[in-house]
Structures are given as C-alpha cells and as structure tokens.
mmCIF file of C-alpha atoms in Angstrom:
data_model
loop_
_atom_site.group_PDB
_atom_site.id
_atom_site.type_symbol
_atom_site.label_atom_id
_atom_site.label_comp_id
_atom_site.label_asym_id
_atom_site.label_seq_id
_atom_site.Cartn_x
_atom_site.Cartn_y
_atom_site.Cartn_z
ATOM 1 C CA MET A 1 27.408 9.036 -3.181
ATOM 2 C CA GLY A 2 30.591 7.007 -2.677
ATOM 3 C CA ASP A 3 31.266 4.267 -0.176
ATOM 4 C CA THR A 4 29.167 4.619 2.944
ATOM 5 C CA LEU A 5 28.074 2.354 5.741
ATOM 6 C CA ASN A 6 24.683 4.061 6.038
ATOM 7 C CA PRO A 7 21.995 1.484 5.238
ATOM 8 C CA VAL A 8 20.635 1.721 1.709
ATOM 9 C CA VAL A 9 16.924 1.142 1.049
ATOM 10 C CA ILE A 10 15.901 0.647 -2.599
ATOM 11 C CA LEU A 11 12.207 0.638 -3.463
ATOM 12 C CA ASP A 12 10.476 -1.331 -6.200
ATOM 13 C CA SER A 13 7.093 -0.241 -7.601
ATOM 14 C CA THR A 14 5.303 -2.752 -5.369
ATOM 15 C CA ALA A 15 6.686 -1.069 -2.251
ATOM 16 C CA VAL A 16 4.994 2.270 -2.803
ATOM 17 C CA HIS A 17 1.925 1.478 -4.872
ATOM 18 C CA GLY A 18 -1.466 2.164 -3.377
ATOM 19 C CA ARG A 19 -2.810 4.329 -0.625
ATOM 20 C CA ARG A 20 -0.830 7.528 0.143
ATOM 21 C CA PRO A 21 2.543 6.136 -0.982
ATOM 22 C CA PHE A 22 4.659 9.036 0.317
ATOM 23 C CA THR A 23 2.591 10.372 3.234
ATOM 24 C CA ARG A 24 1.643 7.189 5.095
ATOM 25 C CA ALA A 25 3.495 6.563 8.355
ATOM 26 C CA ASP A 26 6.187 4.172 7.129
ATOM 27 C CA SER A 27 7.024 6.429 4.170
ATOM 28 C CA ALA A 28 7.134 9.503 6.411
ATOM 29 C CA LEU A 29 9.512 7.728 8.781
ATOM 30 C CA LEU A 30 11.838 6.633 5.971
ATOM 31 C CA LEU A 31 11.892 10.188 4.614
ATOM 32 C CA ALA A 32 12.746 11.483 8.086
ATOM 33 C CA LEU A 33 15.651 9.020 8.289
ATOM 34 C CA VAL A 34 16.910 10.317 4.944
ATOM 35 C CA ARG A 35 16.660 13.975 5.946
ATOM 36 C CA THR A 36 18.582 13.319 9.158
ATOM 37 C CA GLY A 37 21.358 11.521 7.275
ATOM 38 C CA ARG A 38 20.757 8.088 8.795
ATOM 39 C CA ILE A 39 19.960 6.121 5.617
ATOM 40 C CA ARG A 40 20.068 6.385 1.837
ATOM 41 C CA LEU A 41 16.699 5.962 0.165
ATOM 42 C CA VAL A 42 16.693 5.142 -3.544
ATOM 43 C CA ILE A 43 13.656 5.132 -5.829
ATOM 44 C CA PRO A 44 14.727 4.210 -9.367
ATOM 45 C CA GLU A 45 13.433 6.547 -12.044
ATOM 46 C CA VAL A 46 11.623 3.613 -13.665
ATOM 47 C CA VAL A 47 9.639 3.115 -10.449
ATOM 48 C CA LEU A 48 8.576 6.753 -10.406
ATOM 49 C CA TYR A 49 7.539 6.532 -14.067
ATOM 50 C CA GLU A 50 5.362 3.521 -13.241
ATOM 51 C CA LEU A 51 3.782 5.257 -10.243
ATOM 52 C CA SER A 52 3.062 8.331 -12.365
ATOM 53 C CA ARG A 53 1.332 6.170 -14.957
ATOM 54 C CA GLN A 54 -0.818 4.582 -12.242
ATOM 55 C CA TRP A 55 -1.749 7.962 -10.750
ATOM 56 C CA ALA A 56 -2.719 9.388 -14.141
ATOM 57 C CA LYS A 57 -4.831 6.319 -14.896
ATOM 58 C CA ASP A 58 -6.510 6.486 -11.491
ATOM 59 C CA LEU A 59 -7.412 10.131 -12.065
ATOM 60 C CA ALA A 60 -8.788 9.355 -15.531
ATOM 61 C CA ASP A 61 -10.891 6.494 -14.132
ATOM 62 C CA ARG A 62 -12.268 8.647 -11.326
ATOM 63 C CA ARG A 63 -13.057 11.501 -13.739
ATOM 64 C CA ARG A 64 -15.017 9.060 -15.898
ATOM 65 C CA ASP A 65 -16.926 7.724 -12.876
ATOM 66 C CA PHE A 66 -17.672 11.268 -11.743
ATOM 67 C CA ARG A 67 -19.095 12.240 -15.138
ATOM 68 C CA LYS A 68 -21.254 9.100 -15.233
ATOM 69 C CA ALA A 69 -22.589 9.745 -11.724
ATOM 70 C CA HIS A 70 -23.275 13.395 -12.548
ATOM 71 C CA ALA A 71 -25.181 12.437 -15.699
ATOM 72 C CA ALA A 72 -27.206 9.837 -13.785
ATOM 73 C CA ILE A 73 -28.182 12.379 -11.109
ATOM 74 C CA ASN A 74 -29.335 14.855 -13.725
ATOM 75 C CA GLY A 75 -31.310 12.097 -15.424
ATOM 76 C CA VAL A 76 -33.237 11.439 -12.218
ATOM 77 C CA LEU A 77 -33.812 15.161 -11.632
ATOM 78 C CA ALA A 78 -35.147 15.555 -15.159
ATOM 79 C CA ASP A 79 -37.683 12.786 -14.527
ATOM 80 C CA ALA A 80 -38.948 14.792 -11.570
ATOM 81 C CA ASP A 81 -39.008 17.985 -13.656
ATOM 82 C CA VAL A 82 -36.371 19.501 -11.365
ATOM 83 C CA ALA A 83 -33.626 21.735 -12.695
ATOM 84 C CA THR A 84 -30.405 19.843 -13.322
ATOM 85 C CA VAL A 85 -27.250 20.640 -11.383
ATOM 86 C CA THR A 86 -23.872 21.676 -12.687
ATOM 87 C CA SER A 87 -20.619 20.458 -11.264
ATOM 88 C CA SER A 88 -16.991 20.916 -12.199
ATOM 89 C CA VAL A 89 -14.740 17.910 -12.601
ATOM 90 C CA ALA A 90 -11.048 17.755 -11.734
ATOM 91 C CA PRO A 91 -8.743 18.660 -14.625
ATOM 92 C CA SER A 92 -7.175 15.940 -16.713
ATOM 93 C CA LEU A 93 -3.480 15.500 -15.883
ATOM 94 C CA GLY A 94 -0.859 13.541 -17.762
ATOM 95 C CA ARG A 95 1.693 11.329 -16.047
ATOM 96 C CA SER A 96 4.448 13.932 -16.502
ATOM 97 C CA VAL A 97 2.665 16.251 -14.062
ATOM 98 C CA PHE A 98 2.594 13.550 -11.392
ATOM 99 C CA TYR A 99 6.194 12.564 -12.112
ATOM 100 C CA ASP A 100 7.514 16.124 -11.815
ATOM 101 C CA ALA A 101 5.654 16.773 -8.558
ATOM 102 C CA ALA A 102 6.815 13.515 -6.961
ATOM 103 C CA ALA A 103 10.412 13.877 -8.165
ATOM 104 C CA THR A 104 10.601 17.425 -6.801
ATOM 105 C CA MET A 105 9.283 16.364 -3.399
ATOM 106 C CA LEU A 106 11.563 13.336 -3.164
ATOM 107 C CA THR A 107 14.772 15.094 -4.179
ATOM 108 C CA ARG A 108 13.954 17.959 -1.801
ATOM 109 C CA ASN A 109 13.882 15.368 0.987
ATOM 110 C CA GLY A 110 17.200 13.829 -0.046
ATOM 111 C CA VAL A 111 15.830 10.770 -1.855
ATOM 112 C CA GLU A 112 17.888 9.559 -4.804
ATOM 113 C CA VAL A 113 15.976 9.073 -8.064
ATOM 114 C CA PRO A 114 18.642 7.628 -10.376
ATOM 115 C CA ARG A 115 18.073 7.270 -14.083
ATOM 116 C CA TYR A 116 18.320 3.720 -15.370
ATOM 117 C CA PRO A 117 21.766 2.888 -16.766
ATOM 118 C CA GLU A 118 22.376 2.542 -20.479
ATOM 119 C CA VAL A 119 21.898 -1.146 -21.231
ATOM 120 C CA PRO A 120 22.485 -2.464 -24.768
ATOM 121 C CA LEU A 121 19.221 -3.613 -26.288
ATOM 122 C CA GLY A 122 20.922 -6.829 -27.373
ATOM 123 C CA ASP A 123 21.765 -7.643 -23.753
ATOM 124 C CA LEU A 124 18.137 -7.232 -22.705
ATOM 125 C CA LEU A 125 16.970 -9.333 -25.642
ATOM 126 C CA GLU A 126 19.422 -12.097 -24.766
ATOM 127 C CA ARG A 127 18.276 -12.026 -21.157
ATOM 128 C CA ASP A 128 14.654 -12.228 -22.266
ATOM 129 C CA LEU A 129 15.300 -15.145 -24.629
ATOM 130 C CA ASP A 130 17.259 -16.999 -21.940
ATOM 131 C CA GLU A 131 14.341 -16.426 -19.523
ATOM 132 C CA ARG A 132 16.709 -15.095 -16.896
ATOM 133 C CA LYS A 133 15.023 -13.187 -14.096
ATOM 134 C CA PRO A 134 13.460 -10.742 -13.841
ATOM 135 C CA PHE A 135 12.140 -11.733 -17.290
ATOM 136 C CA ALA A 136 9.340 -14.302 -17.314
ATOM 137 C CA SER A 137 8.799 -16.999 -19.914
ATOM 138 C CA THR A 138 6.115 -14.775 -21.453
ATOM 139 C CA GLY A 139 8.655 -12.030 -22.142
ATOM 140 C CA LYS A 140 7.221 -9.814 -19.417
ATOM 141 C CA GLY A 141 9.752 -7.976 -17.302
ATOM 142 C CA PHE A 142 11.244 -5.070 -19.274
ATOM 143 C CA ARG A 143 10.663 -2.453 -16.559
ATOM 144 C CA ASP A 144 11.745 -4.908 -13.871
ATOM 145 C CA ALA A 145 14.979 -5.498 -15.796
ATOM 146 C CA LEU A 146 15.700 -1.752 -15.832
ATOM 147 C CA ILE A 147 14.975 -1.558 -12.107
ATOM 148 C CA TRP A 148 17.371 -4.440 -11.523
ATOM 149 C CA GLU A 149 20.108 -2.763 -13.582
ATOM 150 C CA THR A 150 19.678 0.313 -11.377
ATOM 151 C CA VAL A 151 19.947 -1.840 -8.235
ATOM 152 C CA LYS A 152 23.230 -3.299 -9.497
ATOM 153 C CA VAL A 153 24.700 0.153 -10.132
ATOM 154 C CA ILE A 154 23.745 1.331 -6.632
ATOM 155 C CA CYS A 155 25.188 -1.801 -5.017
ATOM 156 C CA ALA A 156 28.439 -1.485 -6.950
ATOM 157 C CA GLY A 157 29.054 1.864 -5.269
ATOM 158 C CA VAL A 158 28.734 0.831 -1.619
ATOM 159 C CA ALA A 159 31.111 -0.860 0.790
ATOM 160 C CA PRO A 160 30.770 -4.672 1.016
ATOM 161 C CA SER A 161 29.477 -4.549 4.595
ATOM 162 C CA THR A 162 26.816 -1.916 3.887
ATOM 163 C CA PRO A 163 23.269 -3.129 4.631
ATOM 164 C CA VAL A 164 21.215 -2.931 1.423
ATOM 165 C CA LEU A 165 17.474 -3.634 1.527
ATOM 166 C CA PHE A 166 15.566 -4.134 -1.718
ATOM 167 C CA VAL A 167 11.894 -3.601 -0.889
ATOM 168 C CA THR A 168 9.683 -5.553 -3.286
ATOM 169 C CA ASN A 169 6.592 -7.696 -3.029
ATOM 170 C CA ASN A 170 7.183 -9.001 -6.540
ATOM 171 C CA SER A 171 8.491 -12.395 -5.486
ATOM 172 C CA GLY A 172 7.593 -13.895 -8.849
ATOM 173 C CA ASP A 173 10.225 -11.862 -10.688
ATOM 174 C CA PHE A 174 12.891 -11.118 -8.091
ATOM 175 C CA CYS A 175 12.780 -13.961 -5.553
ATOM 176 C CA VAL A 176 13.166 -17.734 -5.432
ATOM 177 C CA SER A 177 9.424 -18.207 -4.805
ATOM 178 C CA LYS A 178 6.504 -16.798 -2.845
ATOM 179 C CA ARG A 179 7.569 -18.885 0.146
ATOM 180 C CA ASP A 180 11.297 -18.257 -0.249
ATOM 181 C CA ARG A 181 11.697 -14.491 -0.453
ATOM 182 C CA THR A 182 15.455 -14.563 -0.931
ATOM 183 C CA LEU A 183 16.957 -13.151 -4.103
ATOM 184 C CA HIS A 184 16.600 -15.406 -7.150
ATOM 185 C CA PRO A 185 19.854 -17.238 -8.078
ATOM 186 C CA ASP A 186 19.860 -15.602 -11.545
ATOM 187 C CA LEU A 187 20.069 -12.217 -9.861
ATOM 188 C CA ARG A 188 22.314 -13.220 -6.977
ATOM 189 C CA ALA A 189 24.935 -14.349 -9.497
ATOM 190 C CA GLU A 190 25.123 -10.787 -10.846
ATOM 191 C CA MET A 191 25.512 -9.098 -7.483
ATOM 192 C CA PRO A 192 28.748 -7.795 -6.044
ATOM 193 C CA ASP A 193 29.779 -9.668 -2.908
ATOM 194 C CA LEU A 194 27.667 -7.646 -0.537
ATOM 195 C CA GLU A 195 27.489 -9.187 2.906
ATOM 196 C CA ALA A 196 24.147 -7.660 3.872
ATOM 197 C CA PHE A 197 21.925 -7.522 0.767
ATOM 198 C CA GLU A 198 18.382 -8.606 1.614
ATOM 199 C CA VAL A 199 14.953 -8.609 0.010
ATOM 200 C CA VAL A 200 12.046 -7.461 2.203
ATOM 201 C CA PRO A 201 8.409 -7.373 1.026
ATOM 202 C CA PHE A 202 7.028 -4.139 2.487
ATOM 203 C CA LEU A 203 8.092 -0.724 3.760
ATOM 204 C CA ARG A 204 7.049 -1.767 7.256
ATOM 205 C CA ALA A 205 9.415 -4.747 7.043
ATOM 206 C CA SER A 206 12.296 -2.448 6.143
ATOM 207 C CA LEU A 207 11.637 -0.345 9.243
ATOM 208 C CA GLU A 208 11.626 -3.484 11.397
ATOM 209 C CA HIS A 209 14.932 -4.698 9.961
ATOM 210 C CA GLY A 210 17.828 -4.861 12.401
ATOM 211 C CA ALA A 211 19.841 -2.272 10.469
ATOM 212 C CA ILE A 212 17.006 0.277 10.348
ATOM 213 C CA LYS A 213 14.964 -0.188 13.528
ATOM 214 C CA PRO A 214 17.554 1.294 15.941
ATOM 215 C CA LEU A 215 17.827 4.361 13.701
ATOM 216 C CA ALA A 216 14.065 4.853 13.685
ATOM 217 C CA GLU A 217 13.948 4.515 17.479
ATOM 218 C CA VAL A 218 15.976 7.726 17.733
ATOM 219 C CA LEU A 219 13.036 9.588 16.184
ATOM 220 C CA ARG A 220 10.457 8.124 18.546
ATOM 221 C CA VAL A 221 8.720 10.560 20.882
ATOM 222 C CA VAL A 222 8.978 9.222 24.425
ATOM 223 C CA GLU A 223 6.698 11.674 26.204
ATOM 224 C CA GLY A 224 2.988 11.039 25.949
ATOM 225 C CA ALA A 225 1.579 13.130 23.100
ATOM 226 C CA PHE A 226 -1.635 11.097 23.298
ATOM 227 C CA THR A 227 -3.427 9.239 26.050
ATOM 228 C CA ALA A 228 -4.433 5.636 25.411
ATOM 229 C CA GLN A 229 -8.103 6.662 25.517
ATOM 230 C CA HIS A 230 -7.536 9.414 22.956
ATOM 231 C CA VAL A 231 -5.920 6.939 20.561
ATOM 232 C CA ALA A 232 -8.706 4.406 21.142
ATOM 233 C CA ASP A 233 -11.329 7.036 20.303
ATOM 234 C CA LEU A 234 -9.452 7.996 17.127
ATOM 235 C CA VAL A 235 -9.302 4.342 16.057
ATOM 236 C CA LYS A 236 -13.015 3.759 16.675
ATOM 237 C CA THR A 237 -13.928 6.818 14.622
ATOM 238 C CA ALA A 238 -11.667 5.826 11.731
ATOM 239 C CA LEU A 239 -12.862 2.218 11.569
ATOM 240 C CA GLN A 240 -16.524 3.182 11.862
ATOM 241 C CA GLY A 241 -15.978 5.399 8.847
ATOM 242 C CA LEU A 242 -14.950 2.357 6.812
ATOM 243 C CA GLU A 243 -18.281 0.570 7.206
ATOM 244 C CA GLY A 244 -19.875 0.538 3.775
ATOM 245 C CA ALA A 245 -16.564 1.401 2.100
ATOM 246 C CA VAL A 246 -15.018 -0.719 -0.628
ATOM 247 C CA PRO A 247 -11.855 -2.575 0.480
ATOM 248 C CA GLU A 248 -10.622 -2.359 -3.102
ATOM 249 C CA PRO A 249 -8.991 -0.339 -4.585
ATOM 250 C CA ASP A 250 -8.390 1.910 -1.553
ATOM 251 C CA PHE A 251 -6.783 -0.877 0.456
ATOM 252 C CA ASP A 252 -5.297 -3.010 -2.295
ATOM 253 C CA LEU A 253 -1.862 -4.555 -2.452
ATOM 254 C CA PHE A 254 0.399 -4.485 -5.463
ATOM 255 C CA GLY A 255 1.604 -8.049 -5.483
ATOM 256 C CA ASP A 256 3.329 -10.750 -7.440
ATOM 257 C CA ASP A 257 3.190 -10.532 -11.224
ATOM 258 C CA ASP A 258 1.832 -6.968 -10.996
ATOM 259 C CA ARG A 259 -1.625 -8.153 -9.953
ATOM 260 C CA TYR A 260 -3.850 -6.065 -7.751
ATOM 261 C CA GLU A 261 -4.641 -8.224 -4.769
ATOM 262 C CA HIS A 262 -7.746 -7.759 -2.642
ATOM 263 C CA PRO A 263 -6.708 -7.578 1.026
ATOM 264 C CA PHE A 264 -9.302 -10.244 1.873
ATOM 265 C CA ARG A 265 -9.857 -13.680 0.434
ATOM 266 C CA THR A 266 -13.415 -13.428 -0.835
ATOM 267 C CA SER A 267 -15.543 -14.539 -3.749
ATOM 268 C CA LEU A 268 -18.057 -11.724 -3.235
ATOM 269 C CA SER A 269 -18.805 -9.281 -6.004
ATOM 270 C CA ASP A 270 -18.888 -5.563 -5.130
ATOM 271 C CA ALA A 271 -17.726 -6.333 -1.588
ATOM 272 C CA VAL A 272 -17.827 -3.599 1.052
ATOM 273 C CA PHE A 273 -17.060 -3.577 4.759
ATOM 274 C CA ASP A 274 -20.199 -4.561 6.683
ATOM 275 C CA ARG A 275 -19.209 -4.249 10.341
ATOM 276 C CA ILE A 276 -15.823 -3.722 11.968
ATOM 277 C CA PHE A 277 -15.301 -4.604 15.636
ATOM 278 C CA PRO A 278 -11.890 -3.418 16.887
ATOM 279 C CA ASP A 279 -10.190 -5.489 19.583
ATOM 280 C CA MET A 280 -8.905 -2.738 21.857
ATOM 281 C CA GLY A 281 -6.731 -5.226 23.705
ATOM 282 C CA THR A 282 -4.497 -5.474 20.623
ATOM 283 C CA ILE A 283 -3.930 -1.766 20.081
ATOM 284 C CA GLY A 284 -0.403 -0.414 19.948
ATOM 285 C CA TYR A 285 0.831 3.009 18.910
ATOM 286 C CA GLU A 286 3.948 5.117 18.538
ATOM 287 C CA VAL A 287 4.688 8.767 17.806
ATOM 288 C CA TYR A 288 7.722 9.821 15.764
ATOM 289 C CA HIS A 289 9.380 13.094 14.821
ATOM 290 C CA THR A 290 9.083 13.128 11.026
ATOM 291 C CA GLY A 291 9.528 16.780 10.018
ATOM 292 C CA ASP A 292 11.886 19.704 10.413
ATOM 293 C CA GLN A 293 9.181 22.107 11.582
ATOM 294 C CA GLY A 294 7.782 20.113 14.484
ATOM 295 C CA GLU A 295 5.816 17.666 12.349
ATOM 296 C CA MET A 296 5.106 14.333 13.994
ATOM 297 C CA THR A 297 3.439 11.110 12.879
ATOM 298 C CA LEU A 298 1.159 8.902 14.948
ATOM 299 C CA THR A 299 1.080 5.273 13.804
ATOM 300 C CA VAL A 300 -1.393 2.775 15.247
ATOM 301 C CA GLY A 301 -1.787 -0.969 14.808
ATOM 302 C CA ILE A 302 -4.888 -2.863 15.883
ATOM 303 C CA GLU A 303 -6.675 -6.131 15.162
ATOM 304 C CA ALA A 304 -10.378 -6.156 14.374
ATOM 305 C CA ASP A 305 -13.072 -8.636 13.419
ATOM 306 C CA CYS A 306 -14.800 -7.525 10.242
ATOM 307 C CA SER A 307 -17.391 -8.902 7.865
ATOM 308 C CA LEU A 308 -17.940 -8.164 4.192
ATOM 309 C CA ASP A 309 -21.243 -7.428 2.491
ATOM 310 C CA GLY A 310 -21.599 -8.295 -1.189
ATOM 311 C CA PHE A 311 -23.192 -10.421 -3.865
ATOM 312 C CA ILE A 312 -22.887 -14.053 -4.918
ATOM 313 C CA ASP A 313 -24.515 -16.258 -7.504
ATOM 314 C CA ARG A 314 -27.750 -17.762 -6.160
ATOM 315 C CA ASN A 315 -26.327 -21.248 -6.697
ATOM 316 C CA MET A 316 -23.698 -20.488 -4.036
ATOM 317 C CA GLY A 317 -26.214 -19.351 -1.436
ATOM 318 C CA SER A 318 -25.851 -22.418 0.757
ATOM 319 C CA ALA A 319 -22.049 -22.439 0.689
ATOM 320 C CA ASP A 320 -20.152 -22.424 3.967
ATOM 321 C CA GLY A 321 -18.947 -19.032 5.039
ATOM 322 C CA TYR A 322 -22.041 -17.099 3.952
ATOM 323 C CA ALA A 323 -25.091 -15.954 5.862
ATOM 324 C CA TYR A 324 -28.205 -15.347 3.785
ATOM 325 C CA TYR A 325 -29.178 -11.702 3.765
ATOM 326 C CA GLU A 326 -31.720 -10.947 1.048
ATOM 327 C CA ASP A 327 -32.807 -11.767 -2.474
ATOM 328 C CA TRP A 328 -31.344 -9.304 -4.928
ATOM 329 C CA SER A 329 -32.334 -10.667 -8.315
ATOM 330 C CA ARG A 330 -33.220 -13.931 -9.981
ATOM 331 C CA GLU A 331 -29.516 -14.722 -10.270
ATOM 332 C CA MET A 332 -27.923 -12.994 -7.294
ATOM 333 C CA LEU A 333 -28.127 -13.012 -3.497
ATOM 334 C CA ARG A 334 -26.870 -10.270 -1.244
ATOM 335 C CA VAL A 335 -24.963 -11.918 1.588
ATOM 336 C CA ILE A 336 -22.669 -11.232 4.498
ATOM 337 C CA GLU A 337 -19.598 -13.364 4.912
ATOM 338 C CA HIS A 338 -18.657 -14.720 8.298
ATOM 339 C CA PRO A 339 -16.260 -12.348 10.073
ATOM 340 C CA ARG A 340 -12.527 -12.546 9.651
ATOM 341 C CA ARG A 341 -9.751 -11.191 11.838
ATOM 342 C CA ALA A 342 -7.675 -8.462 10.200
ATOM 343 C CA ARG A 343 -4.862 -6.190 11.244
ATOM 344 C CA PHE A 344 -5.252 -2.498 10.459
ATOM 345 C CA VAL A 345 -2.398 0.004 10.400
ATOM 346 C CA LEU A 346 -3.517 3.627 10.652
ATOM 347 C CA SER A 347 -1.621 6.882 10.858
ATOM 348 C CA ALA A 348 -1.924 10.651 11.055
ATOM 349 C CA ALA A 349 0.481 13.540 10.649
ATOM 350 C CA PHE A 350 0.179 16.447 13.078
ATOM 351 C CA THR A 351 1.922 19.259 14.909
ATOM 352 C CA ALA A 352 1.495 20.625 18.414
ATOM 353 C CA ALA A 353 -0.976 23.139 16.980
ATOM 354 C CA THR A 354 -3.135 20.503 15.253
ATOM 355 C CA ILE A 355 -3.021 17.676 17.798
ATOM 356 C CA ASP A 356 -6.636 18.277 18.874
ATOM 357 C CA SER A 357 -7.950 17.799 15.325
ATOM 358 C CA VAL A 358 -6.067 14.623 14.397
ATOM 359 C CA GLU A 359 -7.898 12.119 12.191
ATOM 360 C CA LEU A 360 -6.481 8.669 11.496
ATOM 361 C CA THR A 361 -6.498 7.196 8.004
ATOM 362 C CA VAL A 362 -5.827 3.596 7.025
ATOM 363 C CA ASP A 363 -2.384 2.744 5.648
ATOM 364 C CA GLU A 364 -2.841 -0.990 5.225
ATOM 365 C CA VAL A 365 -5.141 -3.911 5.964
ATOM 366 C CA GLU A 366 -3.960 -7.489 6.330
ATOM 367 C CA GLU A 367 -6.252 -10.474 6.789
ATOM 368 C CA ILE A 368 -5.180 -12.768 9.626
ATOM 369 C CA THR A 369 -7.816 -15.512 9.766
ATOM 370 C CA LEU A 370 -11.461 -16.315 9.006
ATOM 371 C CA LEU A 371 -13.788 -16.487 12.021
ATOM 372 C CA THR A 372 -17.106 -18.209 12.716
ATOM 373 C CA PRO A 373 -19.958 -17.808 13.312
ATOM 374 C CA LEU A 374 -21.416 -14.510 12.101
ATOM 375 C CA ALA A 375 -23.024 -13.738 15.458
ATOM 376 C CA THR A 376 -19.654 -13.476 17.235
ATOM 377 C CA HIS A 377 -20.604 -9.935 18.224
ATOM 378 C CA GLY A 378 -23.905 -8.867 19.656
ATOM 379 C CA GLY A 379 -23.918 -5.849 17.394
ATOM 380 C CA ALA A 380 -24.022 -7.914 14.223
ATOM 381 C CA ARG A 381 -26.735 -6.929 11.788
ATOM 382 C CA GLU A 382 -30.026 -8.789 12.098
ATOM 383 C CA LEU A 383 -30.313 -11.059 9.073
ATOM 384 C CA LYS A 384 -33.445 -11.205 6.976
ATOM 385 C CA ARG A 385 -34.831 -14.677 6.424
#
C-alpha cells in the first residue's frame, strides 16, 4: 500500500471472535471507514484461518446437538405410540468454505488479508526456546508468532507518524500484563520506530481512539432516524428475549491465553439469564451510514440489572450471593444469584425501507458490578422456600 498517514487497524483473533464478528455495529463501522478510504483495516491470513476453524467447529457441535435433540424427541414420541418426525440438519462444512466466504467479503470491502511472511523455521524455534513473546514457556504461541510477523511487515511499510492500532485482548502473549496493556518489551524491541503504535483490547476501543473517532463521526447520522421511545421499545424487546437464554457461548469473550471467558463471574452450572431490568436512564444510541446503498446501523448502549438462574452443589446452598430456589436433586440446588449490573451493547442494520421492522441483537455484554439484595426490583421472581 505504500506510505500513508491513514490510520492502520490490525486485528488479532481475539478482536473478532464470537457473536457476529463482521456484521455487529463496530465491525460494520470499521468496514465503512475502509470503503470510504479513511482507514486501512488489516486481518492477517492466520487470523482468518483461526476464525474459519472456530466456525467449522461451532457448526459441527451444533449439528451434533441437533441430532441428539431430534433423536430424543423421537424417543418420547415412540413411547406415546406417535409417529416420529423427520427433520433435515444443516450440511457439514469444512473450514475452507468459511475461509473463502469471509475472505471474499473482506477483500470486496477493501480489507487487507495478507499472507504471513516466510519465516525460517529455525528462527521460530529459537524464539520458542528463548521464551520470547508471543511464545509462552509451554511452547504455545506458533499462530501468534505468525500474526506478529505479519504485524511487523505491515508496520515496516507505513510512515513513522502513522497511527497503528493492534486490536487484541490477548494480553498474556502480546502485552506487559493484564493490567499493563502496552506492548511487551520483547515485541517493542522488534518494532520500527513508529510514533503512534498502540495496543487496544476491543474493536469498540479502536473506534473510540483519538485517531479513529473523528473519522467515524463523519458517518454519523445527525437527523433523527429513531425517536427515543422507539429505541427504548426495541431495547426492552431485545432484552426480554434473552431471559432464559444462555450467556455462554453466545455472549462469550475470547480472552487471554485463548480461553473462553464467561461474561459474568459466576460459579453456577448451566447458567441462564433469569431476569433483566434495563435502566432506561443509561440508554444512549447513535445511527451511522455503513453501506453504499443506503444501509445504516443503529448501535445502542444500556446498563441493566440482571440475575442468573443455574445450579450449585447442595453444600454451597447457604453461600453469600445465592437465593434458594428449589431442590433439584440429592446433590444439586437450583438457585438464582443476586443481581449484577451489566452493560449491554446492541445493534441493528437497516435501510429506509426496513426501518419499521428493525430488531436489535446483542453485540456484547460486560459485567459492571454485583448488586444486592435479590429483591431490588419488584418484578423479581417469587422464591420457593
């Protein structure tokens, strides 16, 4: 691409793993900034390979669950001497299918998907043995090392004053520590003397960065596409639809050391959302132009108090933070945890023709704090004693 002062945003696997990685609001806004020539967006080929592997595995897992559920339903019907039902399952797809589809979409939108550079195997082995980041003492880090080599090539081709944001939540391999999210000294020593290279943990953080935020503001729709009441009604409907839903894996985070992190701190087994009470005084929303054919994106942030319903060992039944709900078995109790405050980010894509049928979906959930007691809201479920 040559020297350019356009900000460069480079994504690690942790930046785009999870729910709707390329259609959620922050992704849609970054893609719009690329299409309008305001930024460079780089997704290393290694990252796309990893995402494709995750998508293929997710499909395989869901196919297996579907077959098990279908067999269980037919088992119950057979007991009642009722004819069994037939149902088709989604086709099995390999990771190459997901990779090709994603790569085609990204390159069509102007995203760079560079192949990893040729790195001598001996150099990688020496780096591993020396335990230089992003390798860990366990030897883990091969894909991260290839991502880092790609980052170095990209940075070598930009002007020294060009803002470069490396979006990764993998602080264990790329940063000083979880608390200090600056680039690890092992990696900083290999960087060209860029004046504005920074590590940010999430896509949302990249959009709030001083080099990117003014560019995104240009795409913001000033006129009122939605009334405040309309947005509030959309939020209530979306959050009510989450009650009884599993926070994981739909709302998971891909965090340090490649672990899947539950968005809430909980020791419950099989946890689901019990009740969600949105605080309408905290709602904020924006509308952005994100497409060439009149497509727009509504993004909404709101805080809510929510409780989780799940199971704990009977020996933990008197622990703080739990309200007794009902006996489940000799070993387990079904309980509701005391509410906690969380921030939800929701979004929806629409056009002028579809604005009346907009439905919000959740992009991310972040726990803020644990609340007490359970009866904070009058609508809380009556507990069985």
